[in-house]
Tab-separated table of C-alpha atoms and ligand atoms in Angstrom:
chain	number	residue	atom	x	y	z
A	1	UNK	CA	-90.653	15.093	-100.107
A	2	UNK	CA	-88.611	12.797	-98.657
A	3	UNK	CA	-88.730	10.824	-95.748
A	4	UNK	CA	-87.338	13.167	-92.523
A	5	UNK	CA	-85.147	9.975	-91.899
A	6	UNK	CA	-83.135	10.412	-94.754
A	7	UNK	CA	-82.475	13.747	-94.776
A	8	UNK	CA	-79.202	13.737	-93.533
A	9	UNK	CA	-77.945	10.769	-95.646
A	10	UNK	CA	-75.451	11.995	-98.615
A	11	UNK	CA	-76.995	11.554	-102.039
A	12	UNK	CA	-74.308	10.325	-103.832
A	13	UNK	CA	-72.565	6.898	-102.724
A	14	UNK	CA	-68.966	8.437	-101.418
A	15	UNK	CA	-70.407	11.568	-100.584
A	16	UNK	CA	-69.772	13.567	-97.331
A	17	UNK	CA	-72.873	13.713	-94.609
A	18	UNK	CA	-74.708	16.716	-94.572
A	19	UNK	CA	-73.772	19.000	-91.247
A	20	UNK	CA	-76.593	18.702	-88.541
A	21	UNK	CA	-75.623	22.503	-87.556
A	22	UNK	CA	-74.933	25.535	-89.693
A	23	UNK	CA	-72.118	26.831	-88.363
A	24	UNK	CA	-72.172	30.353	-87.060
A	25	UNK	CA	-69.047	31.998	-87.825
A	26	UNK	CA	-68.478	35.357	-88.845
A	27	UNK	CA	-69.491	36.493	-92.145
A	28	UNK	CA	-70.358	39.875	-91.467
A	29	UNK	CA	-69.215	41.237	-94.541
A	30	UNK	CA	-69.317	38.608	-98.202
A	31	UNK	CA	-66.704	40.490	-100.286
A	32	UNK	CA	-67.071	40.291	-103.870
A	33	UNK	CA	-64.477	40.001	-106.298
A	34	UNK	CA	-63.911	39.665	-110.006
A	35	UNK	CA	-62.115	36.695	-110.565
A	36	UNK	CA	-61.644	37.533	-114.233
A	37	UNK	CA	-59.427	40.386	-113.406
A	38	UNK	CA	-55.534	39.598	-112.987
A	39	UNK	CA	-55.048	42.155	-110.855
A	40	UNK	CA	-57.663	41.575	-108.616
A	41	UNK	CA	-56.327	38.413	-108.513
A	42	UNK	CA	-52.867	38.894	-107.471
A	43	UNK	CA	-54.358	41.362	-104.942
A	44	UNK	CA	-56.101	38.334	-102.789
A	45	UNK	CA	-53.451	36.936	-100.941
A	46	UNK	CA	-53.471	40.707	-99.319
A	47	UNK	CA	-57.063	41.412	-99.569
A	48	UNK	CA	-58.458	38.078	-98.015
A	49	UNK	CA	-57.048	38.150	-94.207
A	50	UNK	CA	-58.838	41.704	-94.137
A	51	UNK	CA	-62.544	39.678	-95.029
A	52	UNK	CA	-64.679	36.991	-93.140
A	53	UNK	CA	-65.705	36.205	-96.370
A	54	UNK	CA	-64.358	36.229	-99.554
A	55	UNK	CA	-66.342	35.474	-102.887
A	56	UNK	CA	-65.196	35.028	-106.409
A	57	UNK	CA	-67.841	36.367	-108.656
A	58	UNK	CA	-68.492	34.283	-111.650
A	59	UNK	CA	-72.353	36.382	-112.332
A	60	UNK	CA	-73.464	38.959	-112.961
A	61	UNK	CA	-70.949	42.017	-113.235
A	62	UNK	CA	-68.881	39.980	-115.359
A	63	UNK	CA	-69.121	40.069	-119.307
A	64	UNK	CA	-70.263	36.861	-120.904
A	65	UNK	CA	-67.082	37.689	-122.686
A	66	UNK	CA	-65.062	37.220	-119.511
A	67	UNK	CA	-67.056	33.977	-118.249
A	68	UNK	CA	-64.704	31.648	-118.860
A	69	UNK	CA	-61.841	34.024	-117.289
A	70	UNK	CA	-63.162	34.097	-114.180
A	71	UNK	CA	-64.082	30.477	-113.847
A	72	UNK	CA	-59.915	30.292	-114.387
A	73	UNK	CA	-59.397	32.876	-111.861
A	74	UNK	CA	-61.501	31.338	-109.275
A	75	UNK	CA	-59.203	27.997	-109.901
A	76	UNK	CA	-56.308	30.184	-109.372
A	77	UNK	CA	-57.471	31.714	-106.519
A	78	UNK	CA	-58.930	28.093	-104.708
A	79	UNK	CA	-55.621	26.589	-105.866
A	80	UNK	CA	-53.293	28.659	-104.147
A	81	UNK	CA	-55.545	29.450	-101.113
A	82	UNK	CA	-53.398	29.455	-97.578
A	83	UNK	CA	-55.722	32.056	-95.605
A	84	UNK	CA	-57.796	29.332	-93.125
A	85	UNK	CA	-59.781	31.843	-90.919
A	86	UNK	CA	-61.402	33.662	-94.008
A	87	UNK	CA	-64.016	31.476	-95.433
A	88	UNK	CA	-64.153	30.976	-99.575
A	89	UNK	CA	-67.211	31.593	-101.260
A	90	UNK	CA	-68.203	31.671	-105.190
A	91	UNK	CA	-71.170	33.171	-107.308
A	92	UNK	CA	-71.937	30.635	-110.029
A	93	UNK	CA	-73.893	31.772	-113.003
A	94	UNK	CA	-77.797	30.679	-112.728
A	95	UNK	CA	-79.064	27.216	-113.737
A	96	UNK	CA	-80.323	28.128	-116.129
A	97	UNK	CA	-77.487	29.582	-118.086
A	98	UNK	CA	-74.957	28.619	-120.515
A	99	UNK	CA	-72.552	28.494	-117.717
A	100	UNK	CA	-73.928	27.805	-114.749
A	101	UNK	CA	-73.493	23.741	-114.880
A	102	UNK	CA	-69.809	24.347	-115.880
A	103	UNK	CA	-69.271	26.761	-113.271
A	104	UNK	CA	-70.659	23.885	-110.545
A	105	UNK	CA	-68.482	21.075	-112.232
A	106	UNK	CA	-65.050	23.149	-112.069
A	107	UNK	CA	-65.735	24.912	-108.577
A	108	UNK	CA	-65.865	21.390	-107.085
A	109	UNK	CA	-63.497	19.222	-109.208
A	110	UNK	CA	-60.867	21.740	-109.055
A	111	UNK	CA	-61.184	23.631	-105.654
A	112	UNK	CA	-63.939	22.433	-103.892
A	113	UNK	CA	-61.461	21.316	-101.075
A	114	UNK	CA	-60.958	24.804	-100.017
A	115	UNK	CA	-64.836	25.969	-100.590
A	116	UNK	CA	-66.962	26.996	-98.193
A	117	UNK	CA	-69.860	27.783	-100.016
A	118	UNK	CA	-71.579	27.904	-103.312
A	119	UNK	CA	-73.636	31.163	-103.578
A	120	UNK	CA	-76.859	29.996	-106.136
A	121	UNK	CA	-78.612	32.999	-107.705
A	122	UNK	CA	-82.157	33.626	-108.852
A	123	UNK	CA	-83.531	30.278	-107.275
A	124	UNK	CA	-86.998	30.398	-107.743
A	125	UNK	CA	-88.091	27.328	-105.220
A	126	UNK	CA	-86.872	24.463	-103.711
A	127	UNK	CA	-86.707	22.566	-106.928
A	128	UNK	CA	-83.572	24.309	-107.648
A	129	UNK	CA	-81.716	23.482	-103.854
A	130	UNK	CA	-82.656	19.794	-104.417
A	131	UNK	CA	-81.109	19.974	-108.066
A	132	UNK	CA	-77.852	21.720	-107.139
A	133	UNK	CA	-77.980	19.273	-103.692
A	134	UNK	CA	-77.458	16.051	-105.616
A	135	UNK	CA	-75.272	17.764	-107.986
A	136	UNK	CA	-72.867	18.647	-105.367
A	137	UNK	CA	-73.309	15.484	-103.913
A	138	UNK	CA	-71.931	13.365	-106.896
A	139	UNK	CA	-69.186	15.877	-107.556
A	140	UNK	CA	-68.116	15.377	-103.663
A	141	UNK	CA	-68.057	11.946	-104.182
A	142	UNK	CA	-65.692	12.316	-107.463
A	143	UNK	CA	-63.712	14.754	-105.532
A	144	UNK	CA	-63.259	12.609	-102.778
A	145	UNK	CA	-64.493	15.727	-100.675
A	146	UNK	CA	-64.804	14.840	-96.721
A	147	UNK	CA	-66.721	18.439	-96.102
A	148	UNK	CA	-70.017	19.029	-97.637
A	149	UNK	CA	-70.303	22.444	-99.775
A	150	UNK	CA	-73.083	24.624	-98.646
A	151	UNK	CA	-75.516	26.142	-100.349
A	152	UNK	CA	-76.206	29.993	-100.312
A	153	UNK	CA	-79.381	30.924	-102.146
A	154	UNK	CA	-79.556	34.588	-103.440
A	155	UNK	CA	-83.664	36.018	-102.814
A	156	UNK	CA	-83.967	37.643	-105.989
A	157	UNK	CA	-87.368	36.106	-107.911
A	158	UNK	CA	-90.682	36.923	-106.621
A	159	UNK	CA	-91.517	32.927	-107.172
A	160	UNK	CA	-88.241	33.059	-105.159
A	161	UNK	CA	-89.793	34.936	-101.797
A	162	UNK	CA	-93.270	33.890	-102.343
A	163	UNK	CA	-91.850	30.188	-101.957
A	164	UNK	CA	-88.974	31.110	-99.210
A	165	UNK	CA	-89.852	28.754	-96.352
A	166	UNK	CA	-89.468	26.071	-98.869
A	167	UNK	CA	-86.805	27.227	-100.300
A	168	UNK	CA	-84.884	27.507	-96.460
A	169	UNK	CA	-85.836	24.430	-95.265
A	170	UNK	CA	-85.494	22.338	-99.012
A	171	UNK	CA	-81.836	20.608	-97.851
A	172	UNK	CA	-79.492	20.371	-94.966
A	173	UNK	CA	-76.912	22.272	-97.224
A	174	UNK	CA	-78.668	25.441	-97.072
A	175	UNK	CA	-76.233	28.111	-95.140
A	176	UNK	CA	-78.528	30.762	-95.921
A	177	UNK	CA	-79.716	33.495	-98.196
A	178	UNK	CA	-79.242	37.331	-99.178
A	179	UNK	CA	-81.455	39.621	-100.446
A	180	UNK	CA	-80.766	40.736	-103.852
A	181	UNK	CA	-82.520	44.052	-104.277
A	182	UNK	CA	-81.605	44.345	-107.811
A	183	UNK	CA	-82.944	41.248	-109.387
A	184	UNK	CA	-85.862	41.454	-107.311
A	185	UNK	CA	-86.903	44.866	-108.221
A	186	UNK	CA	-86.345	43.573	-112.143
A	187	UNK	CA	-88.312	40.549	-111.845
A	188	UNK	CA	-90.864	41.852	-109.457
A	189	UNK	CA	-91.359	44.674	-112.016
A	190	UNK	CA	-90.615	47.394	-109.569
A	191	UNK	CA	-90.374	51.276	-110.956
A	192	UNK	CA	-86.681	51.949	-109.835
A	193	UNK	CA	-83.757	51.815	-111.262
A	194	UNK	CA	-80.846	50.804	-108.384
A	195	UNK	CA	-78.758	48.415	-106.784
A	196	UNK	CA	-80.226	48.273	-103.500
A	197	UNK	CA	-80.954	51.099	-100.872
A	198	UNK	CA	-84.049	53.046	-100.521
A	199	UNK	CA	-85.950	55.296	-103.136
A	200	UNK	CA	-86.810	59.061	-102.512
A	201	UNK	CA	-90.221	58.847	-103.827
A	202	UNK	CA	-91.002	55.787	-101.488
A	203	UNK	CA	-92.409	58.030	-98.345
A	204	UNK	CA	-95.035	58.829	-96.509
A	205	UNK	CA	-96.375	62.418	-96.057
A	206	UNK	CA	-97.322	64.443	-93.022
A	207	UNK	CA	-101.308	65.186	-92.667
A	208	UNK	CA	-101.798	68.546	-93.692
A	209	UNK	CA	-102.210	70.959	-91.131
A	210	UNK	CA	-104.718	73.806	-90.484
A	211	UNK	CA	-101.937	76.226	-90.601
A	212	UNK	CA	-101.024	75.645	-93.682
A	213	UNK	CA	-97.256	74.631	-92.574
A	214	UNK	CA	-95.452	72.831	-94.523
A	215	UNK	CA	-96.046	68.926	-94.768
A	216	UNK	CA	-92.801	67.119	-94.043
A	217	UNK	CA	-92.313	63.616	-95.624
A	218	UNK	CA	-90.067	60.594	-94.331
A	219	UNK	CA	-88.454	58.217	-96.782
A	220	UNK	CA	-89.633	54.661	-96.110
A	221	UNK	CA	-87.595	51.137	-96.692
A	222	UNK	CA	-88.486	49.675	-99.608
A	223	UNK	CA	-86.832	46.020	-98.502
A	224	UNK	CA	-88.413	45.855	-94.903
A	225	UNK	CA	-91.192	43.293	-95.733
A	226	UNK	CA	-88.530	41.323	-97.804
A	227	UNK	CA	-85.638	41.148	-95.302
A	228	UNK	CA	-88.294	40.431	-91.856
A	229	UNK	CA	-89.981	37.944	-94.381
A	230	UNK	CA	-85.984	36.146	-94.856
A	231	UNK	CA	-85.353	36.333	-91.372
A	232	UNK	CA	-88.161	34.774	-90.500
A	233	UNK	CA	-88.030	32.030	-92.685
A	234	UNK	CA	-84.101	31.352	-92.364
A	235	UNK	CA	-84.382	31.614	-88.398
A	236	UNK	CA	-86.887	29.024	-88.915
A	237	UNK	CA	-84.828	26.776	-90.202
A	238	UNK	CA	-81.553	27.016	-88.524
A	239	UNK	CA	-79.470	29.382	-91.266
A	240	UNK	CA	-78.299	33.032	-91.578
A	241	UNK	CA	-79.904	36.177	-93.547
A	242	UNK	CA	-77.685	38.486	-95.165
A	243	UNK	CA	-78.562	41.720	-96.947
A	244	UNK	CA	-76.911	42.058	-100.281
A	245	UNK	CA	-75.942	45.008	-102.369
A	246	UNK	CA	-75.581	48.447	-102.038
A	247	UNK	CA	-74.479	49.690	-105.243
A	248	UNK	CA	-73.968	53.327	-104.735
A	249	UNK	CA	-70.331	53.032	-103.278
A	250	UNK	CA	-69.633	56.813	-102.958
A	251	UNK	CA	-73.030	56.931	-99.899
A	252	UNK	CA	-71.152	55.280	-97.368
A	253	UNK	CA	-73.496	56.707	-94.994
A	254	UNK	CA	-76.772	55.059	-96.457
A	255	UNK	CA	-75.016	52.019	-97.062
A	256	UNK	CA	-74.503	51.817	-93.636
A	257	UNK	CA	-77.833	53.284	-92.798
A	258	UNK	CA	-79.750	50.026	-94.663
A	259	UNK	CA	-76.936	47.798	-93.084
A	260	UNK	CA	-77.684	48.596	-89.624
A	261	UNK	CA	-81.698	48.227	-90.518
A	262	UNK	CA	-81.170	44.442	-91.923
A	263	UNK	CA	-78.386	43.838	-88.608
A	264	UNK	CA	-81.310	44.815	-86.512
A	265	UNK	CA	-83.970	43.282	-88.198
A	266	UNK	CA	-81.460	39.756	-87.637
A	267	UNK	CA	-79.468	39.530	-90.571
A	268	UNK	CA	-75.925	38.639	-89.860
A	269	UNK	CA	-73.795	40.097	-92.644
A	270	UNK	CA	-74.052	41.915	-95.804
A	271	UNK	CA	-72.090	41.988	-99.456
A	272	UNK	CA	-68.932	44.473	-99.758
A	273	UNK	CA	-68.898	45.463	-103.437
A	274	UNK	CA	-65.712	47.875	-102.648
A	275	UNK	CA	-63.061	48.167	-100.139
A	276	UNK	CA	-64.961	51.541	-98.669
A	277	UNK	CA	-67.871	49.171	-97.917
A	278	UNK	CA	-65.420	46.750	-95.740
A	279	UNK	CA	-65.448	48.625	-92.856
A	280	UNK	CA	-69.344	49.725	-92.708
A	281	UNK	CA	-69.855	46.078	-92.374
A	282	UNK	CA	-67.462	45.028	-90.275
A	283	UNK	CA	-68.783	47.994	-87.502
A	284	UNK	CA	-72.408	47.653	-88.242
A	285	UNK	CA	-72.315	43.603	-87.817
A	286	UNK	CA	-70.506	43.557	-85.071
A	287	UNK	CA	-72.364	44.821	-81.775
A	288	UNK	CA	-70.830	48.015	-79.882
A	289	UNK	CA	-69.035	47.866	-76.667
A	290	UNK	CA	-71.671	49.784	-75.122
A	291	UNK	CA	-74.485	46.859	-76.041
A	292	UNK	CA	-72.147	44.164	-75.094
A	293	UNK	CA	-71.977	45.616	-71.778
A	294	UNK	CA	-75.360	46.251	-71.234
A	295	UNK	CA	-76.053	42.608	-72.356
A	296	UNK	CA	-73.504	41.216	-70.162
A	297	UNK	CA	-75.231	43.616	-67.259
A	298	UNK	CA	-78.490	41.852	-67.867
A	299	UNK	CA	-77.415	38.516	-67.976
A	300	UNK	CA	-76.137	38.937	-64.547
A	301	UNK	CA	-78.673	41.020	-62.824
A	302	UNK	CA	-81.282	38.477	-64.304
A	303	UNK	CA	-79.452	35.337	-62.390
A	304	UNK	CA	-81.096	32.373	-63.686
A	305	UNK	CA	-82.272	34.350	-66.490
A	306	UNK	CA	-86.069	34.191	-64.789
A	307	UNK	CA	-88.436	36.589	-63.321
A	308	UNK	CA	-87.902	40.426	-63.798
A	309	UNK	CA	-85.084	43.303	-62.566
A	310	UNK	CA	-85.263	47.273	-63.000
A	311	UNK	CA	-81.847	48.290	-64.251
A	312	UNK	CA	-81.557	51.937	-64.745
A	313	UNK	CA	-85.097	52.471	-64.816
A	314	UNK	CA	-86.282	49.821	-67.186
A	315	UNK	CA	-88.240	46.370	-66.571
A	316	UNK	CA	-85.576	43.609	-67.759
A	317	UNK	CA	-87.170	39.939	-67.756
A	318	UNK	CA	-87.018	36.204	-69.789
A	319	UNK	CA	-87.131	37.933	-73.085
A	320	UNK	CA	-85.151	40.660	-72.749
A	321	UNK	CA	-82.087	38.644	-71.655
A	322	UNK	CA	-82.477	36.355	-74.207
A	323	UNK	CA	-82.124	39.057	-76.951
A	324	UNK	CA	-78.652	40.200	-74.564
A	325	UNK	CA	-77.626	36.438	-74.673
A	326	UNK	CA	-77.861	36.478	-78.647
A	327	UNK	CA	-75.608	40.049	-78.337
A	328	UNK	CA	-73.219	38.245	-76.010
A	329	UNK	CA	-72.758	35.160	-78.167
A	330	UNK	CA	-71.849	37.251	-81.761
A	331	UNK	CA	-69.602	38.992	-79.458
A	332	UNK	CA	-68.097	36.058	-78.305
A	333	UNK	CA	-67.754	34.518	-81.876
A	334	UNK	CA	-66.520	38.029	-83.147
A	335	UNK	CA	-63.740	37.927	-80.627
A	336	UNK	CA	-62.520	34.473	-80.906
A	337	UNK	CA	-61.524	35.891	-84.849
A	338	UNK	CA	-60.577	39.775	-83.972
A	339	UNK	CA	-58.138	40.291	-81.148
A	340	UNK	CA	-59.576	44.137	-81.666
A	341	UNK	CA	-62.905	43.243	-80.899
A	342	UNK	CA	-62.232	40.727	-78.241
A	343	UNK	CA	-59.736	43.687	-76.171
A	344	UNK	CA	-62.861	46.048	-77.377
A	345	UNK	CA	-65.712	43.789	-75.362
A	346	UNK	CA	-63.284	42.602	-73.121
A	347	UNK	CA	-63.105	38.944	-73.716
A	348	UNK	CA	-60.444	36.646	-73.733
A	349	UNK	CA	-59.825	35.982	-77.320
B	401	GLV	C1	-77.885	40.737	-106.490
B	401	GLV	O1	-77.496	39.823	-107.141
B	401	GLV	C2	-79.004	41.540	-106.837
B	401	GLV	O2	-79.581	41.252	-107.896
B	401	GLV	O3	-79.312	42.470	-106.087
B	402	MG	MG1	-78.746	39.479	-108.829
């Protein structure tokens, strides 16, 4: 462990200093892409305004066959980049694949000037955030980088959650982390067989009744504990919780359904594996006029935001305006990047 002193000195001579603050700008929705594939390629300079974030996918998804494609494509894509507002994220292979080292060495040295963020799969504990920390560090320094490349760690081990404080609060470069339903269910030996979502045998069953009616059942969420446990553990330490995939594109309604659970449980953003899942995001993860107006009629009913009010019939005090405040501020960072959203909550943008 080292000293608390030194935590926010670079660890490579050259290197950038590590951000005191994560910033908090909008990645509601982390858009995947296949950087392998030419024509998803050529389709970025359209596709990226439409994103807060946009990822190039070097991981899973892509063929081993195709590795070394997409590692070109993201190069293509970071080399020509000229779309400032949308951030620029990539999935590197894990560390301990054939490709994952390569994948950190070309990112930086060829585009890390336009990279937001390095997405780290399967991390296991904070072993791996300290490796890829001074990695990045070095390759800053050979890059003659003057903005530190965060680190976004994808909760997909059981080692991985059972260790997740650690992980969180292992370096100042940590941004923050998504579930990944699908690895975890793998490694945690789970009995399903999906990307993400819920599970129709996961339920709970009405008592039976005297009448002999029938019993009705209601479908629980197999990712609550997971996602409150990230939340927790991110909020914690000063960096944002995502939920990850929904793979079943053509359910637009329960993709939006488990969206909405992880953007009220505090996660700010989730992955878009399609187009169709661009817009779920971008409405679940952004709060609704009618909340921003109730927030904003709390704040100022509550004054100095002590004591207690009764607005429309229910007790409003120190906690509850807090909770509008952290409405109010995603609204106000929302709006300062959509001119929709700021005429929608009626803020200057
Ligand atoms: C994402 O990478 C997942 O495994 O769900
Ligand atoms: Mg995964």
């Amino acid at each position: 462990m080292r000293s608390p002193k030194d935590f926010y000195r670079p660890l490579a001579v050259g290197a950038p200093a590590p951000l005191r603050e994560i910033p908090a700008v909008p990645s509601r929705m982390i858009h995947f892409f296949p950087p392998s594939n030419a024509r998803m390629v050529a389709k970025v300079p359209d596709l990226a305004p439409k994103v807060d974030v946009l990822l190039a996918n070097l991981e899973d998804g892509v063929p081993a066959a195709d590795k070394e494609a997409a590692r070109a494509g993201l190069v293509e894509v970071g080399q020509s980049w000229s779309t400032p507002g949308t951030q620029l994220w990539t999935r590197v292979n894990s560390l301990d694949s054939p490709w994952g080292l390569d994948d950190l060495v070309t990112a930086v040295l060829e585009v890390g000037h336009v990279l937001d963020v390095v997405m780290i799969p399967k991390v296991e504990g904070p072993e791996d955030i300290h490796y890829v920390d001074r990695l990045l560090a070095q390759l800053e320094a050979k890059a003659a980088l003057r903005k530190p490349i965060l680190i976004h760690a994808i909760l997909e081990t059981a080692a991985g959650v059972a260790r997740v404080e650690e992980i969180c609060a292992a370096s100042p470069r940590l941004q923050g982390l998504s579930l990944g339903p699908a690895d975890l269910a793998a490694n945690r030996r789970m009995k399903t067989t999906r990307v993400g979502g819920g599970h129709p045998g996961y339920l709970v069953r009405q008592d039976p009744s005297s009448d002999g009616t029938d019993r009705a059942t209601y479908q629980q969420d197999l990712w609550h504990y997971t996602i409150a446990r990230m939340v927790d553990a991110c909020v914690m330490n000063g960096i944002h919780p995502y939920y990850g995939p929904f793979g079943d594109i053509r359910d637009t309604m329960a993709c939006e359904d488990q969206f909405r659970n992880a953007f009220l449980l505090g996660c700010v953003g989730a992955w878009s594996l399609h187009p169709a899942q661009i817009p779920i995001a971008k409405k679940v993860f952004s709060p609704s006029r009618d909340d921003v107006r109730h927030a904003r009629r709390v704040v100022e009913a509550m004054g100095d935001g002590t004591g207690a009010v009764l607005l429309d019939g229910r007790m409003e005090d120190d906690a509850s305006v807090k909770q509008c405040h952290v409405i109010l501020s995603t609204a106000r960072a929302l709006a300062a990047r959509d001119p929709e959203l700021a005429d929608l909550y009626g803020i200057a943008s």
